[in-house]
Short mmCIF file of C-alpha atoms in Angstrom, two decimals:
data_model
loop_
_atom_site.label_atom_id
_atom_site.label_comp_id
_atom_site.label_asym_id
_atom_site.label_seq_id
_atom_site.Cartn_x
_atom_site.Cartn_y
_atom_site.Cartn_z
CA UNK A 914 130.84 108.20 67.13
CA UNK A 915 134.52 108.50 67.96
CA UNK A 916 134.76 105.66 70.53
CA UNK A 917 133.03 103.44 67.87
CA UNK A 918 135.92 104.33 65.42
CA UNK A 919 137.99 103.74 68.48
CA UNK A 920 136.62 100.27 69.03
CA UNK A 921 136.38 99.58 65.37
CA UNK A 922 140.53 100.42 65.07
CA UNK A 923 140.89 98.00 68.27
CA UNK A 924 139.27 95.39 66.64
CA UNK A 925 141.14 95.21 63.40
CA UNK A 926 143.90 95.73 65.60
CA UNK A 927 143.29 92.54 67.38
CA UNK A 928 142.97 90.74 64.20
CA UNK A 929 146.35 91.67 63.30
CA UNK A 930 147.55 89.39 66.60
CA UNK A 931 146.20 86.31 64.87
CA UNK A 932 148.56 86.55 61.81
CA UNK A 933 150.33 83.44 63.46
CA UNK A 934 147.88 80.67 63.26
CA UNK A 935 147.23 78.84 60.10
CA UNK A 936 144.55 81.21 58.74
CA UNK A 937 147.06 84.00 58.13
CA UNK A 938 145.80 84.13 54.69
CA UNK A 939 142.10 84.56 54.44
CA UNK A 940 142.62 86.88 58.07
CA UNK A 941 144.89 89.38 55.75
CA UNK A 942 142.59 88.89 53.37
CA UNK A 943 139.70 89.92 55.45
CA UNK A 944 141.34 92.63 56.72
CA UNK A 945 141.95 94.55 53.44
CA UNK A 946 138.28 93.86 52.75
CA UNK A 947 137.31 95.26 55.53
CA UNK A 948 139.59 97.99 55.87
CA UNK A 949 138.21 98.77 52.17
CA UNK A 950 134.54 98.49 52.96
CA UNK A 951 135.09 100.90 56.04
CA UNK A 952 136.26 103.64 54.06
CA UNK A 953 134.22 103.14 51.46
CA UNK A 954 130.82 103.30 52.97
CA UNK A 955 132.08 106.03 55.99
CA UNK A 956 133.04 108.37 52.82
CA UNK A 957 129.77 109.27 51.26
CA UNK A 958 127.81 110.53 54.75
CA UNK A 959 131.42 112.10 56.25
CA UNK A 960 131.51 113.70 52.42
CA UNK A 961 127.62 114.98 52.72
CA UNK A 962 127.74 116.20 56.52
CA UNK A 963 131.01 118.05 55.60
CA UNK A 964 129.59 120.20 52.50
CA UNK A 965 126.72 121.17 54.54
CA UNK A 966 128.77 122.53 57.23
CA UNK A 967 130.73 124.47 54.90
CA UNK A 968 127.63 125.90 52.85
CA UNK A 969 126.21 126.88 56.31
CA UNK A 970 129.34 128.35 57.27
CA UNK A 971 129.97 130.75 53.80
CA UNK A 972 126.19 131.37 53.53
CA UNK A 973 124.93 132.05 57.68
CA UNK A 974 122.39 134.12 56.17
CA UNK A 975 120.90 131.84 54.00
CA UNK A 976 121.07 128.52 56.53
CA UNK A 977 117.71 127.20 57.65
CA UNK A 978 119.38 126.02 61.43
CA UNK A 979 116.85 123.45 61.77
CA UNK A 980 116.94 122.10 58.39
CA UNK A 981 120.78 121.66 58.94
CA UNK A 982 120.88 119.95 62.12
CA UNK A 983 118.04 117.66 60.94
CA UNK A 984 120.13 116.82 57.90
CA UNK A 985 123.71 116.16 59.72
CA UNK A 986 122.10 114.42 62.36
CA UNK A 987 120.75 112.07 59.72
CA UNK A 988 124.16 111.94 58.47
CA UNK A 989 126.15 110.94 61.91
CA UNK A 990 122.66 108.19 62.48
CA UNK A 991 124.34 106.76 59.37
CA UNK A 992 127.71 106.62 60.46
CA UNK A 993 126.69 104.70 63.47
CA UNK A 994 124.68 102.33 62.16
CA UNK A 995 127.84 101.39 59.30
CA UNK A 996 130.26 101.66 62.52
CA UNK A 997 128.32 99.52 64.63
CA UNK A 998 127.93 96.72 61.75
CA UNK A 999 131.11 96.51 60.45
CA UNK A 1000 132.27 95.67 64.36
CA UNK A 1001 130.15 93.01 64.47
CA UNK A 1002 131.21 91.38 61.51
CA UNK A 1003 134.33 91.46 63.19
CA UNK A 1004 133.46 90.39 66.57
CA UNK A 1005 131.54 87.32 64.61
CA UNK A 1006 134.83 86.10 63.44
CA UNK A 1007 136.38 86.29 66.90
CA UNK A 1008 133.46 84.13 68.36
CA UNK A 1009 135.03 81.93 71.05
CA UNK A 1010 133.02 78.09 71.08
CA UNK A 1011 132.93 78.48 74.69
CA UNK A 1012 130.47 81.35 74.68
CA UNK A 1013 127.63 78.21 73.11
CA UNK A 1014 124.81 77.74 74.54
CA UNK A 1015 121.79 75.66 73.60
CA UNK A 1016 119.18 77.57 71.73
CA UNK A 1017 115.56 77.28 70.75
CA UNK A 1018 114.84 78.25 67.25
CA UNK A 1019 110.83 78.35 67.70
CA UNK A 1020 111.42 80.27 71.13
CA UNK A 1021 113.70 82.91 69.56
CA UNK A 1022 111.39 83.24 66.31
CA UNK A 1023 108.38 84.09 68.70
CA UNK A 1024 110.37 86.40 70.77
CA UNK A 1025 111.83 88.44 67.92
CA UNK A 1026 108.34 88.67 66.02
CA UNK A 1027 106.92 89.88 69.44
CA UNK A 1028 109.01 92.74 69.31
CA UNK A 1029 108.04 94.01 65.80
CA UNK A 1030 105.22 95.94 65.22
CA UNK A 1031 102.52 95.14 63.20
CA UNK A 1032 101.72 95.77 59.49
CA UNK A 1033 102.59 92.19 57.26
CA UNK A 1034 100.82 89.42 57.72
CA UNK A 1035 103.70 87.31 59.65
CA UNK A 1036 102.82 83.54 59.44
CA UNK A 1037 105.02 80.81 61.72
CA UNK A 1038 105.04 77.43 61.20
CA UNK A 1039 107.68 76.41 64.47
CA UNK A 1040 108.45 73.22 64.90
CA UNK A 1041 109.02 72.39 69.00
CA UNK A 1042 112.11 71.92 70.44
CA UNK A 1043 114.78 72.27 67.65
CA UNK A 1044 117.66 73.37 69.54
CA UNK A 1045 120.93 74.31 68.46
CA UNK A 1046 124.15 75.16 70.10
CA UNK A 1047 124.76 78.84 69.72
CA UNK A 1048 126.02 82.05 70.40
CA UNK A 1049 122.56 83.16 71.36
CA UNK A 1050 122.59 86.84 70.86
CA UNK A 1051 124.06 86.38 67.22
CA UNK A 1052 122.04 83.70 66.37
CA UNK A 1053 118.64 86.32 67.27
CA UNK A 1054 120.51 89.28 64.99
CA UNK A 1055 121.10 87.17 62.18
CA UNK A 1056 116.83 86.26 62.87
CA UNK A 1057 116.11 89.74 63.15
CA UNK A 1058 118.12 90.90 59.81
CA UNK A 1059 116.54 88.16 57.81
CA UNK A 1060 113.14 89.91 58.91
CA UNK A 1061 114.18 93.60 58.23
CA UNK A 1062 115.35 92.66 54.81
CA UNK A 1063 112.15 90.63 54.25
CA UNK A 1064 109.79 93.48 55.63
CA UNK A 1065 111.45 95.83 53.79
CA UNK A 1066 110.55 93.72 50.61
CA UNK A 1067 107.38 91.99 51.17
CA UNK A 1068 104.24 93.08 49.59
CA UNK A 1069 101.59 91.37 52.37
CA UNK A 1070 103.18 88.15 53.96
CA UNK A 1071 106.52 87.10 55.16
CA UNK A 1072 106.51 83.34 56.64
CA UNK A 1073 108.82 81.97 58.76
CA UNK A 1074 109.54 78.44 59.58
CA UNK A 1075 111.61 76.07 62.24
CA UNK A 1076 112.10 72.76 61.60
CA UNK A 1077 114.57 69.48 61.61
CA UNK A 1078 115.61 68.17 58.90
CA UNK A 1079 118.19 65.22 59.29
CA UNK A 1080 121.36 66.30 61.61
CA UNK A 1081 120.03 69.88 60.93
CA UNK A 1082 117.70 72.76 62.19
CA UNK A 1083 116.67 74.91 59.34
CA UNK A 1084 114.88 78.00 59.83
CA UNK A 1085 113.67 79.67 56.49
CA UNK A 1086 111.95 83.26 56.35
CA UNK A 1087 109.89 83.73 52.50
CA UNK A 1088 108.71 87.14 51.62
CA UNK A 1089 106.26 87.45 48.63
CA UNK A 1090 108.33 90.51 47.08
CA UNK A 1091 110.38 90.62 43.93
CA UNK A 1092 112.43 87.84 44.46
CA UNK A 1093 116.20 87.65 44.11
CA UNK A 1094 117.40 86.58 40.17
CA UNK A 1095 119.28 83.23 40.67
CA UNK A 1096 122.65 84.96 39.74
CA UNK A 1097 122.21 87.59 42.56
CA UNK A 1098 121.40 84.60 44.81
CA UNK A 1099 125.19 84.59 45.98
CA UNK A 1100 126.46 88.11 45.70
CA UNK A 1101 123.70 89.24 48.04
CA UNK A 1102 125.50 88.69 50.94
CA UNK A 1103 128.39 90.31 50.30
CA UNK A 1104 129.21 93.88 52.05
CA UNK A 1105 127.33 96.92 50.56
CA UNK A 1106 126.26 94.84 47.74
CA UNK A 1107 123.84 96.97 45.29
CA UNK A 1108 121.64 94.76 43.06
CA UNK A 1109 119.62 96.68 40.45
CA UNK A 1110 116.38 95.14 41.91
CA UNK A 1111 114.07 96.18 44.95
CA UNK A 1112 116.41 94.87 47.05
CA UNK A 1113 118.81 97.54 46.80
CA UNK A 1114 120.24 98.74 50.03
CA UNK A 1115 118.54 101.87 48.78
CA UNK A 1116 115.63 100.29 50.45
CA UNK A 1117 116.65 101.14 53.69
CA UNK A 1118 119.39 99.56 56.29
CA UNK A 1119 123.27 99.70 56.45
CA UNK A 1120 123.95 97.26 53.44
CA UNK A 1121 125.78 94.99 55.59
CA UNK A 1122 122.01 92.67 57.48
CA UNK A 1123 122.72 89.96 55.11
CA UNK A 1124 126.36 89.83 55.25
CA UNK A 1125 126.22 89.90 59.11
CA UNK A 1126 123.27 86.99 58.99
CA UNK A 1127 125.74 85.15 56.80
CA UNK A 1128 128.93 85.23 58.48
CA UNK A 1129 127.17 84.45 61.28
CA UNK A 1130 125.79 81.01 59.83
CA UNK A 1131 129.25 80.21 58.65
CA UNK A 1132 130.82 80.91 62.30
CA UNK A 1133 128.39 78.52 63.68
CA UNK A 1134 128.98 75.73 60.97
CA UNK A 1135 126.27 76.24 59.06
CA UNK A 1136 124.91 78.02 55.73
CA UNK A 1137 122.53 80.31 54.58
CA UNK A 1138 121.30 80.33 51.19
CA UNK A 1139 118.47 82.28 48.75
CA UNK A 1140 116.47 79.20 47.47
CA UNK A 1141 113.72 78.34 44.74
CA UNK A 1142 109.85 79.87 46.35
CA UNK A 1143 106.71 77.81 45.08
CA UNK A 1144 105.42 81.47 43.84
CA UNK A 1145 107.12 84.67 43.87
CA UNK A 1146 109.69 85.98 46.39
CA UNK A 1147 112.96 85.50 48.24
CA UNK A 1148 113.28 82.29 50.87
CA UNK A 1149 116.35 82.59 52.76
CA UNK A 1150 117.50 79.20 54.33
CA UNK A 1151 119.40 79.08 57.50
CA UNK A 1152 120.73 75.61 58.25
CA UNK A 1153 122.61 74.82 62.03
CA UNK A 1154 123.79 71.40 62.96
CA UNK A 1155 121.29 70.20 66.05
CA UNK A 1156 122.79 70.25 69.36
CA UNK A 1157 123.55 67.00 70.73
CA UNK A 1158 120.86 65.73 72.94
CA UNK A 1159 122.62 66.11 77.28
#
């Protein structure tokens, strides 16, 4: 845990050394954001593992050992998890261009669904060959956060599809869950957003899968959006420019 605060200081740190280019702006801005979500997030399970501590140490007595280990252990899993995601968000906005590399949309759909267990019905519809040039390992975390959030909220079937459309490979994942109200459709991504739907990050996760799928899309020059379903449910829409043809 400390030598991900550690790395998480060095990071910001680093960001601080780009002050001088012509995005000095939005990089302070980002900064204080993050800075803000940091502390905001770490407080509540530092604040929880703390008061169990101190209970067990006035009342030894009284303190079911196992319970209490479970219980901070669950705590410092937390902390992790928040640590670890808020560095990548900032190691997406220090992606270098150089570190591209042409990538298969169907191929890294079929590997990532290959790794999940079973449970949902999980229907592809993967158009051959749509490359794109990408940071490869981002491009399958923003895949695989798209398909925790919709697993979390899916009630049978989540679909996900590859295809080109125009200059563009989009790759959409629909889950047959609540949905996402049309003025939520935006906010969703930001850090620790709460929504009073199912898809709070009460559900489960870090609060930060959609954020991190986003900023990764916008890194790469492209979007991802919540869009209209046919029924009911959320379809997120990733779109990448294709990679020139060699």
């Amino acid at each position: 845990m400390t030598m991900m605060l550690d790395d998480l200081a060095a990071q910001v740190q680093t960001n601080r050394g780009w002050q001088g280019n012509d995005c000095t702006e939005r990089m302070l801005a980002q900064q204080r954001q993050f800075a803000a979500d940091a502390s905001h997030e770490l407080r509540t399970p530092l604040a929880g593992l703390r008061a169990q501590l101190e209970e067990a140490r006035l009342h030894p007595d009284q303190t079911n050992l196992p319970e209490l280990l479970d219980a901070a252990l669950r705590d410092v899993d937390r902390l992790e998890a928040i640590t670890e995601d808020l560095l990548l968000l900032a190691r997406v906005a220090a992606d270098a261009p150089a570190e591209r590399e042409p990538v298969d949309l169907a191929e890294t759909v079929r590997a990532e669904v290959s790794r999940r267990a079973g449970g949902l019905n999980m229907r592809l519809r993967l158009e051959p060959r749509v490359t794109v040039n990408a940071n490869g390992s981002q491009i399958g975390r923003l895949l695989a956060n798209l398909l925790d959030n919709a697993q979390r909220h899916a009630k049978h079937t989540v679909e996900i599809r590859v295809r080109r459309v125009g200059a563009h490979a989009e790759l959409t994942v629909t889950d047959d869950g609540a949905g996402v109200a049309v003025p939520d459709r935006e906010r969703i991504f930001g850090r620790f957003t709460r929504l009073d739907t199912a898809r709070s990050r009460d559900c489960g996760g870090t609060g930060l899968g959609l954020a991190i799928a986003h900023d990764i899309a916008q890194t790469h020059q492209g979007s991802l959006l919540v869009e209209d379903t046919s029924g009911n449910g959320a379809c997120f829409v990733l779109r990448l420019p294709l990679a020139r043809p060699s």
